[in-house]
Amino acid sequence: MEYESKLSRLISILGIAFGALATISIGVYLVATINPRIPGKTVIRWVVDPNPIRKEQIKLFESKYRNIHVINDPGAEPQRLLTQLAGGVPPDVMALYNPQTIRLFAKNDVLLDLRPYVKKYKLPIEKLYPGLKPYIYYENKIVGVPENCGPYVLFYNKRMFREAGIPYPKPDWTWDECLEVAKKLTKYQVVGGRKVPIQKGIYVGTHDWWFFIWMYGGHLYSPDGKRCIMNDEKVKKGIRFWADLRLKHHVTPTPSEAQSMAPTGGWGTDALLFRESKVAMMVSGRWLCIQYREQKDLEWDVTSVPHGPNRVTLLASKCYSIPKTSRHRHEALIFIKHLLSKENQLLVANYGDGIPTLQDPEIEKAFAYNPKYPNERNNLLHIQEMKYARVSESSPYINVLDQDAIMAREFDKMWLGEQSPDKTCDEIARQINAVIRRNLANPNFLD
Amino acid sequence: MNRVGLGIKVGFYIVLSIGAITMIIPFLWMVFTSIKQPHEVFSATGAIKFLPEHFFWRDTVINGEKIRAWWGNYPDAWREINFFRLYLSSIFVAVVGTFGQVLTSSMAAYAFARLSFPGRDKLFFGYLATMMIPSSVTMIPVFVIMKHLGWINTYQALIIPGLFSAYGTFMLRQFFMGLPVELEDAAKIDGSGYIGIWSGIILPLAKPALATLTTFTFMGFWGSYMWPLVVTVTEAPRTLPIGLRYFVGQHATNYTQLMAASVIALIPVLLLFVFNQRYFVEGIKLQGLKG
């Protein structure tokens, strides 16, 4: 007994000693190799999502500029960027994912104004799509360069259209035509005496308000951004149509229907519902192509988002900016220049999660047809839609988080049937204008 | 056992089984997804495909399409990111951080539970109050301190801010307060000092609580994402959760490799739980009883 106890203690002591030795050895190895030196090279940090294309982009860049090494640093979360910028450890090039974030950083004077460098580094700003201005300019400064972009289009399930005997939609179709098609593609089954949706015609999310605000030519803000004009009759008419899609015609799933139809809820429910053939149509962007192209049993194509009297769609992009405090400004500028180079833009075209932003016939041709994906015959549509694409509206006098919170809260009431679409528009306008008035009166307001 | 008792017992087991199955399904989905082909992750027919369609021991070609062997996602995931380095970093940070936090927490807890000094309870209350401050509020100040210490992108920055925990101190203090004082008095009579009592009497008696805290702390360090992301700027000192981020692109996620990497990443936590299970469950029970 005593022998066993001693043995057990010995084993414990040996185990602890081994664990401690192993941990110390690992620590010594890790600390010794934490900063491998790259002699003769300047290292710059590119904070951006880790898409598979990044490796190729960096390889291409480093083959051209052998004295610069680029680190693809994932995690462009604003919280991280703000902490690092505030702490004086800025990245050299960082991705900013919407005009509101760009404005927030620019307003706080964090971003390098690229105007003095446009000529010196031959940045082809004038060759970028005109609709991308909110991703490039803040006031009259050039604060970022977008590398790819995507207007929202309509994805449709070809098999579901074919089985219902409905011709595929044409790019110039209207919301009224879309509604009629969606009605035919909505199906129910009776379970325990209850009608349960098994398929809906179209997925339009509870946050997809822009299409309907703009549908009849309305706007969220007056041109100077000092007044919310959501209560305008043109906006109300569009919002009434949006509400009817779900509440009157039942062609688009309610949030609870979407949750019950999708295997997982939350963000990305629309993409999953479409992927699983639970909705026949869905409004989204080019980026979903790279997911759906791998889904061999899904037959899909794209056409333009239906329109009202006003043909318009939403534009998404991101820009790359250089913090003023970057320690490698010259190298960062070279890198930015490279991102807009023809070679890099061809890589973007080939990867295909967005349209390359440089307007160039050769790049457009490469984007329009990728021999690796011969079924994607409609790629040109994405480029053609750029004519109608615009970025979401915002006002410099209200933080976009406050704006979205007000809109989401009031629209939720509409979806719950607690208030009419007209009243919802009135309420949103009233509340946003109240915040704008308060912020205009506050000299220290900084978004 | 009468029929009613048996019925209740059976019902009880059915409810528990449903709970257990509900808990284990996501875990099984992760494991099965890690051995699927990319196109099998989601189905276009409306049904959730739980099991992989193909299960080959070697890469196989069917109708001109290459089907990877079931284990193929694992080496692919391992190669896709610098897994070896990330793994070592995670182990190092989690082991040292856990050891350090358990050490400081047990010392602080002993002081708060047993030593008498002016302002002790107020100090403890103040210490507890730090639990109410969200970590995002203190992130920038702590980051600035790290920068002034020259610790950005180092293991010190990953470990040292996490060494002090109000939660661990609180948990151990409550446990220590339930231990009999007589044992300490006897040790004092034998000439033991505070360190001797802490290491020779308190810690051996507190194994369940220490095992519980060790497990929680290890899991905390192992799964920590935002702080390691903020405080590191190159790949070298990063830990596994940031490595897993490389499988999640802006618009597309490599689910099969992500799940394979997640399975590999889960192993140390699983092992720790298995080894600590006996103490861990006992610790939870004791915490529940003594509150």
XYZ file of C-alpha atoms in Angstrom, chain B residues 145-286:
142
model
C 0.216 49.946 -21.281
C 1.436 46.976 -23.325
C 2.819 49.366 -25.900
C 4.698 51.413 -23.291
C 6.141 48.200 -21.889
C 7.247 47.232 -25.407
C 5.156 44.092 -25.233
C 3.086 44.407 -28.424
C 3.346 41.185 -30.429
C 4.910 39.270 -27.550
C 3.836 36.371 -25.366
C 3.974 38.616 -22.307
C 1.088 40.618 -23.741
C -0.895 37.474 -24.390
C -0.362 36.031 -20.926
C 0.286 38.637 -18.264
C -2.935 40.739 -18.485
C -4.871 37.497 -18.054
C -3.026 36.362 -14.954
C -5.228 38.210 -12.493
C -8.847 37.245 -12.216
C -11.514 38.562 -9.899
C -13.712 35.628 -10.854
C -11.073 33.042 -9.880
C -10.323 34.849 -6.639
C -13.993 35.050 -5.748
C -14.599 31.402 -6.567
C -11.638 30.116 -4.536
C -12.308 32.476 -1.628
C -15.804 31.054 -1.257
C -14.345 27.550 -1.264
C -11.546 28.380 1.171
C -14.023 29.920 3.607
C -15.721 26.536 3.914
C -12.537 24.731 4.956
C -12.114 24.014 8.689
C -10.040 26.659 10.460
C -8.836 24.089 13.014
C -6.462 22.537 10.484
C -4.741 25.869 9.984
C -4.563 26.457 13.747
C -2.891 23.075 14.153
C -0.393 23.973 11.419
C 0.302 27.329 13.095
C 1.002 25.544 16.378
C 3.449 23.342 14.452
C 5.194 26.489 13.289
C 3.858 26.840 9.758
C 3.817 30.296 8.163
C 1.226 31.671 5.745
C 2.962 30.212 2.704
C 3.230 26.833 4.418
C -0.459 26.815 5.329
C -1.466 27.952 1.848
C 0.636 25.326 0.093
C 0.452 22.499 2.653
C -3.110 22.747 3.953
C -5.327 24.925 1.775
C -4.278 23.875 -1.744
C -4.391 20.083 -1.142
C -7.865 20.427 0.356
C -9.059 22.617 -2.505
C -8.303 20.233 -5.356
C -11.904 20.191 -6.688
C -12.126 23.989 -6.748
C -8.651 24.288 -8.274
C -9.539 21.718 -10.951
C -12.694 23.637 -11.785
C -10.860 26.938 -12.006
C -8.072 25.313 -14.037
C -10.563 23.958 -16.546
C -12.437 27.257 -16.888
C -9.246 29.293 -17.119
C -7.647 26.964 -19.630
C -10.779 27.125 -21.780
C -10.751 30.914 -21.489
C -7.135 31.221 -22.638
C -7.561 28.542 -25.279
C -10.607 30.147 -26.880
C -9.623 33.809 -26.433
C -9.936 35.680 -29.729
C -10.209 39.457 -29.533
C -7.323 40.271 -27.171
C -4.759 38.062 -28.981
C -5.984 39.540 -32.263
C -5.590 43.107 -31.036
C -2.227 42.695 -29.370
C -0.481 40.733 -32.110
C 0.535 42.095 -35.483
C 2.333 39.138 -37.023
C 1.567 35.449 -37.253
C 4.315 34.259 -34.904
C 2.775 34.761 -31.443
C -0.823 34.152 -32.517
C -2.995 31.424 -31.092
C -5.351 28.913 -32.683
C -8.630 30.895 -32.639
C -6.982 33.517 -34.851
C -5.639 30.745 -37.057
C -9.172 29.415 -37.490
C -10.144 32.899 -38.695
C -8.088 32.245 -41.832
C -10.721 29.747 -42.967
C -13.442 32.397 -42.831
C -13.216 34.723 -45.807
C -15.271 37.872 -46.274
C -17.915 36.048 -48.262
C -17.092 32.369 -48.144
C -16.097 29.944 -45.435
C -14.099 26.793 -45.993
C -16.341 24.742 -43.724
C -14.728 21.342 -44.190
C -11.243 22.543 -43.348
C -12.535 24.843 -40.629
C -14.265 21.914 -38.964
C -11.186 19.703 -39.348
C -9.085 22.429 -37.743
C -11.691 22.860 -35.006
C -11.616 19.153 -34.209
C -7.835 19.291 -33.874
C -8.100 22.439 -31.776
C -10.626 20.812 -29.485
C -8.424 17.893 -28.450
C -6.440 19.544 -25.601
C -9.583 20.977 -23.978
C -11.264 17.602 -24.255
C -8.264 15.863 -22.686
C -8.105 18.379 -19.877
C -11.786 17.866 -19.184
C -11.416 14.090 -19.190
C -8.500 14.241 -16.745
C -10.164 16.819 -14.529
C -13.665 15.411 -14.761
C -13.748 13.760 -11.359
C -12.552 16.867 -9.531
C -14.405 19.174 -11.870
C -17.840 17.667 -11.216
C -17.108 17.523 -7.491
C -15.993 21.150 -7.602
C -19.161 22.252 -9.369
C -21.249 20.372 -6.793
C -19.366 21.963 -3.910
